[in-house]
Amino acid sequence: QVQVVESGGGLVQAGGSLRLSCTASGLIFDDYAMGWFRQAPGKEREGVSCISMNSIRTYYADSVKGRFTISRDNAKNTLYLQMNTLKPEDTAIYYCAADLTGSGVVCSEEAKWYQFWGQGTQVTVSS
């Protein structure tokens, strides 16, 4: 049974930082591209960042470039999202997801390609 679990969300002031973690079990983590998505109230889910299985390829949404950094530790089956200089508009539920569609070599910012999802972790940035 595949399980994907996010952690690290919370309440932070604008300009602050948070690091999200995502652990995946029940799958061969090294084979999967991984992604972070977020959904704010009343908005569609959007792709924030993704990373290929070997960390060679990454993607960042324009809204987070230069502020967020995605990384993974395959030995620990864990994905990270370091979020710096947070803004109120970053407030959302953040989801982690795993994708085997491209054999892990590439990653996509589109949610439709991801097979396994976590329950999400709330990030709230106050102004």
mmCIF file of C-alpha atoms in Angstrom:
data_model
loop_
_atom_site.group_PDB
_atom_site.id
_atom_site.type_symbol
_atom_site.label_atom_id
_atom_site.label_comp_id
_atom_site.label_asym_id
_atom_site.label_seq_id
_atom_site.Cartn_x
_atom_site.Cartn_y
_atom_site.Cartn_z
ATOM 1 C CA GLN A 1 0.000 0.000 0.000
ATOM 2 C CA VAL A 2 1.439 3.323 -1.072
ATOM 3 C CA GLN A 3 1.473 6.100 1.490
ATOM 4 C CA VAL A 4 2.530 9.681 0.919
ATOM 5 C CA VAL A 5 2.692 11.930 3.958
ATOM 6 C CA GLU A 6 3.519 15.629 4.087
ATOM 7 C CA SER A 7 4.710 17.527 7.131
ATOM 8 C CA GLY A 8 6.230 20.850 8.068
ATOM 9 C CA GLY A 9 3.398 23.224 7.372
ATOM 10 C CA GLY A 10 2.358 25.915 9.791
ATOM 11 C CA LEU A 11 1.790 29.596 10.403
ATOM 12 C CA VAL A 12 4.592 32.000 9.556
ATOM 13 C CA GLN A 13 4.915 35.734 9.078
ATOM 14 C CA ALA A 14 5.584 37.212 5.682
ATOM 15 C CA GLY A 15 9.279 37.066 4.902
ATOM 16 C CA GLY A 16 9.739 33.932 6.953
ATOM 17 C CA SER A 17 10.701 30.404 5.963
ATOM 18 C CA LEU A 18 9.340 26.897 6.216
ATOM 19 C CA ARG A 19 10.610 23.536 5.062
ATOM 20 C CA LEU A 20 8.084 20.972 3.965
ATOM 21 C CA SER A 21 8.894 17.279 3.979
ATOM 22 C CA CYS A 22 7.187 14.390 2.233
ATOM 23 C CA THR A 23 7.862 10.745 2.908
ATOM 24 C CA ALA A 24 6.652 8.008 0.597
ATOM 25 C CA SER A 25 6.382 4.310 1.362
ATOM 26 C CA GLY A 26 5.106 1.283 -0.473
ATOM 27 C CA LEU A 27 6.823 2.282 -3.699
ATOM 28 C CA ILE A 28 10.329 2.389 -5.094
ATOM 29 C CA PHE A 29 10.932 6.037 -4.367
ATOM 30 C CA ASP A 30 14.009 6.252 -6.614
ATOM 31 C CA ASP A 31 11.870 5.403 -9.657
ATOM 32 C CA TYR A 32 9.444 8.280 -9.254
ATOM 33 C CA ALA A 33 9.508 11.897 -10.200
ATOM 34 C CA MET A 34 8.050 13.920 -7.338
ATOM 35 C CA GLY A 35 6.113 17.123 -7.238
ATOM 36 C CA TRP A 36 4.737 19.760 -4.912
ATOM 37 C CA PHE A 37 1.360 21.287 -5.595
ATOM 38 C CA ARG A 38 -0.747 23.780 -3.733
ATOM 39 C CA GLN A 39 -4.350 24.813 -3.567
ATOM 40 C CA ALA A 40 -5.589 28.041 -2.083
ATOM 41 C CA PRO A 41 -9.231 28.581 -1.109
ATOM 42 C CA GLY A 42 -11.360 29.150 -4.186
ATOM 43 C CA LYS A 43 -8.505 28.421 -6.565
ATOM 44 C CA GLU A 44 -7.439 25.482 -8.661
ATOM 45 C CA ARG A 45 -4.581 23.244 -7.656
ATOM 46 C CA GLU A 46 -1.339 24.472 -9.164
ATOM 47 C CA GLY A 47 2.042 22.907 -9.696
ATOM 48 C CA VAL A 48 4.662 24.575 -7.521
ATOM 49 C CA SER A 49 7.764 22.525 -8.196
ATOM 50 C CA CYS A 50 8.858 19.089 -9.290
ATOM 51 C CA ILE A 51 12.026 17.026 -9.443
ATOM 52 C CA SER A 52 13.118 14.033 -11.473
ATOM 53 C CA MET A 53 14.099 10.761 -9.846
ATOM 54 C CA ASN A 54 17.816 11.585 -9.963
ATOM 55 C CA SER A 55 17.393 15.294 -9.128
ATOM 56 C CA ILE A 56 18.833 16.312 -12.496
ATOM 57 C CA ARG A 57 15.673 18.024 -13.686
ATOM 58 C CA THR A 58 13.606 20.458 -11.688
ATOM 59 C CA TYR A 59 10.758 22.829 -12.357
ATOM 60 C CA TYR A 60 9.531 25.876 -10.489
ATOM 61 C CA ALA A 61 6.432 27.927 -11.050
ATOM 62 C CA ASP A 62 7.270 31.535 -11.878
ATOM 63 C CA SER A 63 5.606 32.667 -8.675
ATOM 64 C CA VAL A 64 8.124 30.779 -6.512
ATOM 65 C CA LYS A 65 11.339 30.935 -8.546
ATOM 66 C CA GLY A 66 14.244 32.198 -6.485
ATOM 67 C CA ARG A 67 12.353 31.650 -3.222
ATOM 68 C CA PHE A 68 11.582 27.914 -3.116
ATOM 69 C CA THR A 69 14.002 25.017 -3.508
ATOM 70 C CA ILE A 70 13.001 21.418 -4.100
ATOM 71 C CA SER A 71 15.255 18.521 -3.172
ATOM 72 C CA ARG A 72 15.047 14.835 -2.418
ATOM 73 C CA ASP A 73 16.931 12.239 -0.432
ATOM 74 C CA ASN A 74 16.324 8.891 -2.090
ATOM 75 C CA ALA A 75 18.050 7.038 0.740
ATOM 76 C CA LYS A 76 15.377 8.386 3.101
ATOM 77 C CA ASN A 77 12.440 8.204 0.660
ATOM 78 C CA THR A 78 11.903 11.874 1.379
ATOM 79 C CA LEU A 79 11.115 14.952 -0.667
ATOM 80 C CA TYR A 80 11.661 18.500 0.578
ATOM 81 C CA LEU A 81 10.509 21.978 -0.276
ATOM 82 C CA GLN A 82 12.475 24.804 1.287
ATOM 83 C CA MET A 83 10.341 27.921 1.167
ATOM 84 C CA ASN A 84 11.983 31.270 1.855
ATOM 85 C CA THR A 85 10.749 34.848 1.742
ATOM 86 C CA LEU A 86 7.191 33.634 2.097
ATOM 87 C CA LYS A 87 4.350 35.873 1.007
ATOM 88 C CA PRO A 88 0.678 35.900 2.021
ATOM 89 C CA GLU A 89 -0.179 34.656 -1.466
ATOM 90 C CA ASP A 90 1.752 31.464 -0.710
ATOM 91 C CA THR A 91 -0.996 30.534 1.749
ATOM 92 C CA ALA A 92 -2.463 27.210 0.641
ATOM 93 C CA ILE A 93 -2.635 23.533 1.322
ATOM 94 C CA TYR A 94 0.533 21.985 -0.060
ATOM 95 C CA TYR A 95 0.443 18.513 -1.525
ATOM 96 C CA CYS A 96 3.174 16.073 -2.408
ATOM 97 C CA ALA A 97 2.722 13.641 -5.275
ATOM 98 C CA ALA A 98 4.574 10.834 -7.035
ATOM 99 C CA ASP A 99 4.694 10.261 -10.792
ATOM 100 C CA LEU A 100 5.984 7.263 -12.701
ATOM 101 C CA THR A 101 4.568 8.333 -16.076
ATOM 102 C CA GLY A 102 7.872 9.495 -17.502
ATOM 103 C CA SER A 103 9.828 6.702 -15.803
ATOM 104 C CA GLY A 104 11.010 9.315 -13.345
ATOM 105 C CA VAL A 105 13.384 10.873 -15.860
ATOM 106 C CA VAL A 106 11.307 13.977 -16.330
ATOM 107 C CA CYS A 107 8.826 15.706 -14.084
ATOM 108 C CA SER A 108 5.657 17.607 -14.833
ATOM 109 C CA GLU A 109 3.908 20.571 -13.292
ATOM 110 C CA GLU A 110 0.563 19.085 -14.303
ATOM 111 C CA ALA A 111 -1.331 17.233 -11.601
ATOM 112 C CA LYS A 112 -2.948 14.805 -14.041
ATOM 113 C CA TRP A 113 0.305 12.880 -14.467
ATOM 114 C CA TYR A 114 0.701 12.031 -10.789
ATOM 115 C CA GLN A 115 -0.507 8.713 -9.439
ATOM 116 C CA PHE A 116 -0.068 8.971 -5.699
ATOM 117 C CA TRP A 117 -0.938 11.914 -3.484
ATOM 118 C CA GLY A 118 -0.595 12.907 0.132
ATOM 119 C CA GLN A 119 -3.321 14.488 2.243
ATOM 120 C CA GLY A 120 -1.655 17.884 2.270
ATOM 121 C CA THR A 121 -0.211 20.229 4.853
ATOM 122 C CA GLN A 122 -1.493 23.738 5.540
ATOM 123 C CA VAL A 123 0.814 26.690 5.051
ATOM 124 C CA THR A 124 -0.458 30.052 6.254
ATOM 125 C CA VAL A 125 1.540 33.231 5.756
ATOM 126 C CA SER A 126 0.381 36.263 7.693
ATOM 127 C CA SER A 127 1.021 39.809 6.541
#
